[in-house]
Each structure stands twice: as structure tokens, then as C-alpha cells.
mmCIF file of C-alpha atoms and ligand atoms in Angstrom:
data_model
loop_
_atom_site.group_PDB
_atom_site.id
_atom_site.type_symbol
_atom_site.label_atom_id
_atom_site.label_comp_id
_atom_site.label_asym_id
_atom_site.label_seq_id
_atom_site.Cartn_x
_atom_site.Cartn_y
_atom_site.Cartn_z
ATOM 1 C CA MET G 1 57.700 -9.629 16.791
ATOM 2 C CA GLU G 2 54.589 -10.074 18.900
ATOM 3 C CA ILE G 3 54.060 -13.596 20.256
ATOM 4 C CA GLN G 4 51.334 -15.333 18.265
ATOM 5 C CA LYS G 5 49.150 -16.637 21.075
ATOM 6 C CA LEU G 6 46.675 -18.317 18.753
ATOM 7 C CA LYS G 7 49.161 -19.905 16.359
ATOM 8 C CA GLY G 8 47.809 -22.686 14.171
ATOM 9 C CA GLN G 9 44.155 -22.304 15.159
ATOM 10 C CA ASN G 10 41.462 -21.975 12.503
ATOM 11 C CA ALA G 11 38.594 -19.482 12.508
ATOM 12 C CA ILE G 12 35.512 -18.479 10.606
ATOM 13 C CA VAL G 13 34.673 -14.784 10.721
ATOM 14 C CA THR G 14 31.241 -14.078 9.262
ATOM 15 C CA GLY G 15 30.979 -10.721 7.548
ATOM 16 C CA GLY G 16 34.769 -10.588 7.584
ATOM 17 C CA ASN G 17 34.927 -8.389 4.505
ATOM 18 C CA SER G 18 34.305 -5.053 6.214
ATOM 19 C CA GLY G 19 33.973 -3.089 9.428
ATOM 20 C CA ILE G 20 34.246 -4.938 12.729
ATOM 21 C CA GLY G 21 34.495 -8.379 11.077
ATOM 22 C CA ARG G 22 37.371 -7.176 8.935
ATOM 23 C CA ALA G 23 39.284 -5.872 11.961
ATOM 24 C CA ILE G 24 38.743 -9.118 13.869
ATOM 25 C CA ALA G 25 39.795 -11.272 10.905
ATOM 26 C CA ILE G 26 42.983 -9.243 10.454
ATOM 27 C CA GLU G 27 43.819 -9.283 14.174
ATOM 28 C CA LEU G 28 43.329 -13.068 14.318
ATOM 29 C CA GLY G 29 45.497 -13.459 11.210
ATOM 30 C CA LYS G 30 48.245 -11.427 12.886
ATOM 31 C CA GLN G 31 48.028 -13.738 15.906
ATOM 32 C CA GLY G 32 48.667 -16.801 13.723
ATOM 33 C CA VAL G 33 45.093 -17.897 13.033
ATOM 34 C CA ASN G 34 44.066 -19.256 9.613
ATOM 35 C CA VAL G 35 40.849 -17.490 8.673
ATOM 36 C CA LEU G 36 37.861 -18.221 6.486
ATOM 37 C CA VAL G 37 36.709 -14.728 5.585
ATOM 38 C CA ASN G 38 32.976 -14.971 4.954
ATOM 39 C CA TYR G 39 31.180 -12.335 2.898
ATOM 40 C CA HIS G 40 27.725 -11.889 1.429
ATOM 41 C CA SER G 41 28.279 -9.704 -1.636
ATOM 42 C CA ASP G 42 31.520 -7.742 -1.217
ATOM 43 C CA LYS G 43 34.013 -10.216 -2.732
ATOM 44 C CA GLU G 44 36.567 -7.481 -3.304
ATOM 45 C CA GLY G 45 36.580 -6.524 0.381
ATOM 46 C CA ALA G 46 36.936 -10.157 1.440
ATOM 47 C CA ASP G 47 39.804 -10.739 -1.013
ATOM 48 C CA GLU G 48 41.603 -7.705 0.378
ATOM 49 C CA VAL G 49 41.306 -9.051 3.938
ATOM 50 C CA VAL G 50 42.592 -12.443 2.730
ATOM 51 C CA GLY G 51 45.610 -10.661 1.214
ATOM 52 C CA ILE G 52 46.372 -8.797 4.458
ATOM 53 C CA ILE G 53 46.164 -12.002 6.513
ATOM 54 C CA LYS G 54 48.454 -13.885 4.121
ATOM 55 C CA GLN G 55 50.902 -11.006 4.294
ATOM 56 C CA ALA G 56 50.918 -11.473 8.077
ATOM 57 C CA GLY G 57 51.928 -15.118 7.550
ATOM 58 C CA SER G 58 48.658 -16.965 8.190
ATOM 59 C CA ASP G 59 46.461 -18.737 5.679
ATOM 60 C CA ALA G 60 43.092 -17.356 4.605
ATOM 61 C CA PHE G 61 40.416 -17.726 2.011
ATOM 62 C CA ALA G 62 37.214 -15.908 1.108
ATOM 63 C CA CYS G 63 33.900 -17.729 1.156
ATOM 64 C CA GLN G 64 30.557 -16.383 -0.031
ATOM 65 C CA ALA G 65 27.548 -17.326 2.098
ATOM 66 C CA ASP G 66 24.341 -15.734 3.277
ATOM 67 C CA VAL G 67 24.398 -16.729 6.952
ATOM 68 C CA SER G 68 20.591 -16.725 7.091
ATOM 69 C CA SER G 69 20.503 -19.582 4.587
ATOM 70 C CA GLU G 70 20.953 -23.052 6.065
ATOM 71 C CA GLU G 71 22.195 -24.384 2.746
ATOM 72 C CA ASP G 72 24.847 -21.666 2.443
ATOM 73 C CA VAL G 73 26.009 -22.161 6.041
ATOM 74 C CA LEU G 74 26.346 -25.934 5.585
ATOM 75 C CA ALA G 75 28.387 -25.375 2.413
ATOM 76 C CA MET G 76 30.619 -22.849 4.191
ATOM 77 C CA PHE G 77 31.363 -25.228 7.068
ATOM 78 C CA ALA G 78 32.035 -28.070 4.603
ATOM 79 C CA GLY G 79 34.483 -25.758 2.825
ATOM 80 C CA MET G 80 36.133 -24.928 6.143
ATOM 81 C CA LYS G 81 36.672 -28.603 6.886
ATOM 82 C CA GLU G 82 38.029 -29.290 3.450
ATOM 83 C CA LYS G 83 40.479 -26.410 3.543
ATOM 84 C CA PHE G 84 41.626 -26.243 7.184
ATOM 85 C CA GLY G 85 40.568 -29.630 8.582
ATOM 86 C CA HIS G 86 38.675 -28.254 11.575
ATOM 87 C CA ILE G 87 37.481 -25.092 13.263
ATOM 88 C CA ASP G 88 38.695 -23.759 16.634
ATOM 89 C CA ILE G 89 37.055 -20.324 16.655
ATOM 90 C CA LEU G 90 33.775 -18.942 15.352
ATOM 91 C CA ILE G 91 33.292 -15.188 15.216
ATOM 92 C CA ASN G 92 29.574 -14.703 14.680
ATOM 93 C CA ASN G 93 29.771 -11.200 13.306
ATOM 94 C CA ALA G 94 27.621 -10.736 10.198
ATOM 95 C CA GLY G 95 24.868 -8.247 10.882
ATOM 96 C CA MET G 96 22.794 -5.543 9.301
ATOM 97 C CA GLN G 97 20.357 -2.708 9.965
ATOM 98 C CA LYS G 98 17.146 -1.964 8.053
ATOM 99 C CA ASP G 99 15.680 0.895 10.016
ATOM 100 C CA ALA G 100 12.100 2.160 10.034
ATOM 101 C CA PRO G 101 9.517 3.386 12.527
ATOM 102 C CA LEU G 102 7.521 0.432 13.841
ATOM 103 C CA HIS G 103 4.329 1.365 12.010
ATOM 104 C CA GLU G 104 6.190 1.571 8.704
ATOM 105 C CA MET G 105 8.394 -1.504 9.059
ATOM 106 C CA SER G 106 7.719 -4.167 6.459
ATOM 107 C CA LEU G 107 7.585 -7.821 7.410
ATOM 108 C CA ASP G 108 10.422 -8.375 4.941
ATOM 109 C CA ASP G 109 12.694 -5.928 6.761
ATOM 110 C CA TRP G 110 11.795 -7.459 10.111
ATOM 111 C CA GLN G 111 12.509 -10.981 8.874
ATOM 112 C CA ARG G 112 15.672 -10.103 6.989
ATOM 113 C CA VAL G 113 17.315 -8.479 10.015
ATOM 114 C CA LEU G 114 16.243 -11.277 12.378
ATOM 115 C CA GLY G 115 17.324 -13.818 9.748
ATOM 116 C CA VAL G 116 20.846 -12.481 9.372
ATOM 117 C CA ASN G 117 21.552 -11.135 12.869
ATOM 118 C CA LEU G 118 19.947 -13.872 14.978
ATOM 119 C CA THR G 119 19.162 -16.989 12.929
ATOM 120 C CA GLY G 120 22.494 -16.587 11.124
ATOM 121 C CA GLN G 121 24.336 -16.720 14.454
ATOM 122 C CA PHE G 122 22.309 -19.770 15.503
ATOM 123 C CA LEU G 123 23.053 -21.664 12.275
ATOM 124 C CA CYS G 124 26.773 -20.904 12.374
ATOM 125 C CA ALA G 125 27.049 -21.745 16.088
ATOM 126 C CA ARG G 126 25.272 -25.063 15.534
ATOM 127 C CA GLU G 127 27.605 -26.091 12.737
ATOM 128 C CA ALA G 128 30.700 -24.927 14.624
ATOM 129 C CA VAL G 129 29.692 -26.933 17.696
ATOM 130 C CA LYS G 130 29.202 -30.063 15.575
ATOM 131 C CA GLN G 131 32.769 -29.706 14.321
ATOM 132 C CA PHE G 132 34.175 -28.872 17.790
ATOM 133 C CA LEU G 133 32.601 -32.033 19.233
ATOM 134 C CA GLU G 134 33.642 -34.211 16.322
ATOM 135 C CA ARG G 135 37.272 -33.133 16.702
ATOM 136 C CA GLY G 136 37.336 -33.024 20.507
ATOM 137 C CA MET G 137 40.071 -31.482 22.630
ATOM 138 C CA CYS G 138 43.468 -30.769 21.128
ATOM 139 C CA ASP G 139 46.664 -29.206 22.413
ATOM 140 C CA LYS G 140 46.241 -25.877 20.593
ATOM 141 C CA SER G 141 43.894 -24.459 23.203
ATOM 142 C CA LYS G 142 42.579 -25.158 26.687
ATOM 143 C CA ALA G 143 39.036 -25.130 25.292
ATOM 144 C CA CYS G 144 37.539 -27.511 22.788
ATOM 145 C CA GLY G 145 36.139 -24.535 20.866
ATOM 146 C CA LYS G 146 35.331 -20.850 21.201
ATOM 147 C CA ILE G 147 32.418 -18.801 19.918
ATOM 148 C CA VAL G 148 32.169 -15.019 20.053
ATOM 149 C CA CYS G 149 28.812 -13.464 19.192
ATOM 150 C CA ILE G 150 29.117 -9.883 18.047
ATOM 151 C CA SER G 151 26.103 -8.144 19.516
ATOM 152 C CA SER G 152 25.549 -4.446 20.285
ATOM 153 C CA VAL G 153 24.883 -2.057 23.138
ATOM 154 C CA HIS G 154 21.331 -2.380 21.813
ATOM 155 C CA ASP G 155 21.081 -5.762 23.482
ATOM 156 C CA VAL G 156 20.296 -3.665 26.587
ATOM 157 C CA ILE G 157 19.614 -0.138 25.267
ATOM 158 C CA PRO G 158 16.204 0.101 23.571
ATOM 159 C CA TRP G 159 16.460 1.866 20.217
ATOM 160 C CA ALA G 160 13.442 3.646 18.754
ATOM 161 C CA GLY G 161 13.174 3.259 15.008
ATOM 162 C CA HIS G 162 15.239 0.076 15.033
ATOM 163 C CA VAL G 163 12.932 -2.516 16.576
ATOM 164 C CA ASN G 164 14.108 -5.335 14.295
ATOM 165 C CA TYR G 165 17.770 -4.640 15.033
ATOM 166 C CA ALA G 166 17.390 -4.179 18.803
ATOM 167 C CA THR G 167 15.232 -7.306 19.027
ATOM 168 C CA SER G 168 17.857 -9.331 17.178
ATOM 169 C CA LYS G 169 20.571 -8.137 19.557
ATOM 170 C CA GLY G 170 18.447 -8.791 22.651
ATOM 171 C CA GLY G 171 17.931 -12.291 21.266
ATOM 172 C CA ILE G 172 21.660 -12.794 20.849
ATOM 173 C CA LEU G 173 22.171 -12.013 24.539
ATOM 174 C CA MET G 174 19.966 -14.894 25.710
ATOM 175 C CA MET G 175 21.027 -17.232 22.900
ATOM 176 C CA MET G 176 24.668 -16.694 23.853
ATOM 177 C CA LYS G 177 24.034 -17.326 27.571
ATOM 178 C CA THR G 178 21.954 -20.421 26.904
ATOM 179 C CA MET G 179 24.555 -21.849 24.549
ATOM 180 C CA ALA G 180 27.277 -21.070 27.084
ATOM 181 C CA GLN G 181 25.382 -22.892 29.851
ATOM 182 C CA GLU G 182 24.719 -25.879 27.610
ATOM 183 C CA LEU G 183 28.229 -26.152 26.214
ATOM 184 C CA ALA G 184 30.462 -25.342 29.194
ATOM 185 C CA PRO G 185 30.624 -29.003 30.344
ATOM 186 C CA ARG G 186 31.899 -29.843 26.883
ATOM 187 C CA LYS G 187 34.656 -27.264 27.244
ATOM 188 C CA ILE G 188 33.222 -24.928 24.638
ATOM 189 C CA ARG G 189 33.275 -21.250 25.568
ATOM 190 C CA VAL G 190 30.596 -18.903 24.257
ATOM 191 C CA ASN G 191 30.764 -15.154 24.860
ATOM 192 C CA ALA G 192 29.604 -11.914 23.300
ATOM 193 C CA ILE G 193 31.095 -8.544 22.557
ATOM 194 C CA SER G 194 28.681 -5.628 22.465
ATOM 195 C CA PRO G 195 30.187 -2.708 20.597
ATOM 196 C CA GLY G 196 28.927 0.831 20.989
ATOM 197 C CA ALA G 197 29.311 3.336 18.170
ATOM 198 C CA ILE G 198 32.176 2.067 16.050
ATOM 199 C CA LYS G 199 33.183 3.797 12.809
ATOM 200 C CA THR G 200 31.996 1.396 10.113
ATOM 201 C CA SER G 201 29.748 1.659 7.074
ATOM 202 C CA ILE G 202 26.680 0.665 9.157
ATOM 203 C CA ASN G 203 26.604 4.103 10.844
ATOM 204 C CA GLU G 204 28.679 6.161 8.399
ATOM 205 C CA GLU G 205 25.804 8.551 7.858
ATOM 206 C CA VAL G 206 26.091 9.561 11.522
ATOM 207 C CA TRP G 207 29.850 9.787 12.126
ATOM 208 C CA SER G 208 30.681 11.387 8.781
ATOM 209 C CA ASP G 209 28.352 14.324 9.479
ATOM 210 C CA PRO G 210 30.048 16.834 11.835
ATOM 211 C CA GLN G 211 26.873 17.826 13.703
ATOM 212 C CA GLN G 212 25.632 14.252 14.128
ATOM 213 C CA ALA G 213 29.100 13.095 15.176
ATOM 214 C CA LYS G 214 29.163 15.859 17.829
ATOM 215 C CA ASP G 215 25.725 14.834 19.098
ATOM 216 C CA LEU G 216 26.842 11.216 19.220
ATOM 217 C CA LEU G 217 29.683 12.145 21.581
ATOM 218 C CA ASN G 218 27.060 13.349 24.078
ATOM 219 C CA ILE G 219 26.146 9.712 24.683
ATOM 220 C CA ILE G 220 29.732 8.435 24.798
ATOM 221 C CA PRO G 221 31.285 9.334 28.177
ATOM 222 C CA TYR G 222 34.781 8.451 26.897
ATOM 223 C CA LYS G 223 34.310 11.103 24.164
ATOM 224 C CA ARG G 224 35.530 9.275 21.133
ATOM 225 C CA ILE G 225 33.855 7.155 18.499
ATOM 226 C CA GLY G 226 35.266 3.635 18.481
ATOM 227 C CA GLU G 227 37.463 2.127 15.786
ATOM 228 C CA PRO G 228 37.006 -1.419 14.438
ATOM 229 C CA GLU G 229 40.421 -2.305 15.911
ATOM 230 C CA ASP G 230 39.026 -1.623 19.408
ATOM 231 C CA ILE G 231 36.854 -4.684 18.850
ATOM 232 C CA GLY G 232 39.482 -6.743 16.998
ATOM 233 C CA LYS G 233 41.885 -6.713 19.942
ATOM 234 C CA VAL G 234 39.234 -7.684 22.489
ATOM 235 C CA ALA G 235 37.937 -10.520 20.301
ATOM 236 C CA ALA G 236 41.444 -11.969 19.840
ATOM 237 C CA TRP G 237 42.008 -11.868 23.605
ATOM 238 C CA LEU G 238 38.595 -13.370 24.373
ATOM 239 C CA VAL G 239 39.326 -16.472 22.262
ATOM 240 C CA SER G 240 42.814 -16.895 23.741
ATOM 241 C CA ASP G 241 43.718 -19.109 26.708
ATOM 242 C CA GLU G 242 44.197 -15.946 28.783
ATOM 243 C CA ALA G 243 40.397 -15.743 28.837
ATOM 244 C CA ASP G 244 39.916 -19.481 29.406
ATOM 245 C CA TYR G 245 37.716 -19.057 32.482
ATOM 246 C CA ILE G 246 35.310 -16.674 30.754
ATOM 247 C CA THR G 247 32.095 -18.068 29.354
ATOM 248 C CA GLY G 248 28.559 -16.701 29.094
ATOM 249 C CA THR G 249 29.727 -13.117 29.435
ATOM 250 C CA THR G 250 29.190 -9.995 27.373
ATOM 251 C CA ILE G 251 31.997 -7.475 27.161
ATOM 252 C CA TYR G 252 30.699 -3.986 26.401
ATOM 253 C CA VAL G 253 33.270 -2.182 24.274
ATOM 254 C CA ASP G 254 31.445 1.105 24.079
ATOM 255 C CA GLY G 255 33.342 3.998 25.692
ATOM 256 C CA GLY G 256 30.742 3.957 28.457
ATOM 257 C CA MET G 257 27.630 4.248 26.285
ATOM 258 C CA THR G 258 25.772 1.777 28.523
ATOM 259 C CA LEU G 259 26.442 3.904 31.637
ATOM 260 C CA TYR G 260 23.260 6.022 31.262
ATOM 261 C CA PRO G 261 25.319 9.116 30.304
ATOM 262 C CA ALA G 262 22.241 11.360 30.481
ATOM 263 C CA PHE G 263 22.320 10.860 34.272
ATOM 264 C CA ALA G 264 25.861 12.233 34.683
ATOM 265 C CA ASP G 265 24.508 15.666 35.663
ATOM 266 C CA ASN G 266 20.838 14.907 36.005
ATOM 267 C CA GLY G 267 18.359 12.710 37.853
HETATM 268 C C1 LIG T 301 24.704 0.123 15.550
HETATM 269 C C2 LIG T 301 25.267 1.472 15.176
HETATM 270 C C3 LIG T 301 25.153 2.444 16.333
HETATM 271 C C4 LIG T 301 25.661 1.835 17.621
HETATM 272 C C5 LIG T 301 25.399 2.718 18.819
HETATM 273 C C6 LIG T 301 25.374 -0.327 16.818
HETATM 274 O O1 LIG T 301 24.946 -1.599 17.164
HETATM 275 O O2 LIG T 301 24.898 -0.787 14.492
HETATM 276 O O3 LIG T 301 24.589 1.971 14.040
HETATM 277 O O4 LIG T 301 25.902 3.602 16.049
HETATM 278 O O5 LIG T 301 25.071 0.589 17.842
HETATM 279 O O6 LIG T 301 24.071 3.187 18.871
#
């Protein structure tokens, strides 16, 4: 059996019911982490992830919360404390798209995406840091706490028709770096993972259509669409002591999408 490098640590994975969050929650569970699997409306999906983690021998429970609501986030962190005692790892993953051309984008769709993708990460990070500091250092990890912000290649690649989404991801980049700078002296590591095109429900319309999937490969030099597990493995490593000297960094897990592929035979 694989050595469980994260044994006995406790994590919150927001949006852990599906897609990238699901893969991260399961990977952490396999590595011995007890996981609060947060979900917004898909209770069934969250319960399934809880079942898989328990099967792997770790503890888990599902917790409903809208991460853009301060009240919900406070209740979720109180639940975490009650159930697991303290938090070691926060995976700030919950995110959404509500796409529209700029001139047709409603204020509601702008605010909803910023609220979930950016404010949600702020609220969860703030509450996690309070609990990290309250507990202090312990012998389970070299760091006092670890935060991973799940961002996107669109934190650096502008994306027409998705101004709310790209803005939220650009915001995560600077929020993550600022938090990392502020919290490093307190031995709290903050990093980001920026996935490229990963097969989840957020972009199913694209990868499930043969022509669109083919076109998508034109902007992925590595010539495959990513799987959620590609992110799960990197996240589990990033919160482990093997990555103890890494803070304030973004790891692009994107098959080369950020390498300006259009310039490979041009320019
Ligand atoms: C988006 C996906 C998109 C990918 C690459 C992600 O952040 O959520 O819809 O396929 O970026 O463009």
C-alpha cells in the first residue's frame, strides 16, 4: 500500500462534490486526510465522495454551504471544528462560470461569479487562517497550515466572453500572493493551481462535442484534455511536507496551454 504522507490531517475541500474538487477530495482521502466535502446543491455527489473516502480508510462528511455567504462559511468552519477538532488544509476550489459577451452580461452574473470564485476563496481562507493560528504548530506537518487556491489558466490568459470568470481568476492570483506574503512568517503556506482544460461538467459542452474537442487540442501542446486526477495528485503533493518550501506560487497544470501555442509555427 502507498505510504499515506498526510495521515491524520484534516481538510476542507470546497465544491468537493464534483469535478476537480471531487478528485482532490478523493486523493486526499487516499493519503489519510479526513475531509469535509463541501457542496452547494449536489448532496448526492458529495455523499458519494464521502463514501469513497471512507472506503479508503479516512473520515469524511458532507457539508452544504454557499461559499459566497459569510454566514454559511462561518457555519461550515464551526462544523469542521466540532467534527475534526481543527483544520490543516484548505482547498479553495468552488467555482463557476456564467458566460456572456460583455455588453450582455448582467450585474447579477458578474456579482455571482465574483462572489463565489473570489469572495468565496477570501472568506474560506480567512476562517481557515483563524483556526490555523488558534491551533498553532503541531507535529503532523512542517507548516502550521496550507491553503491551495484553485484558479485557472485564465488568471493570465484573457478570455473573451468570460470577463467575470477571467477577472475572478486574475483576482485569485494576487490574493493568493498577498496572503502568502502575509502568512509566511506564521508558517502558513498559500499556493495556487491553475488548471487548463480539464474534463469536468464546467466545460462538458466543449469536450463532449468531437469537433470542439478537436479544436481545443489545437491550444493544448501536450495534445490531451486533462483529467480531474491530474489536479488531484498535484494538490496532494503541494500540501505535503515535500513541498514545504513552496509558498506564493502558481503551478500551471495545463498541458502547455499557457505556452502561447499559436506561436509554435508562427510569429
Ligand atoms: C474553464 C474551462 C476551460 C479551461 C481552459 C477553465 O478555467 O473553467 O471551461 O475549458 O479553463 O480554457
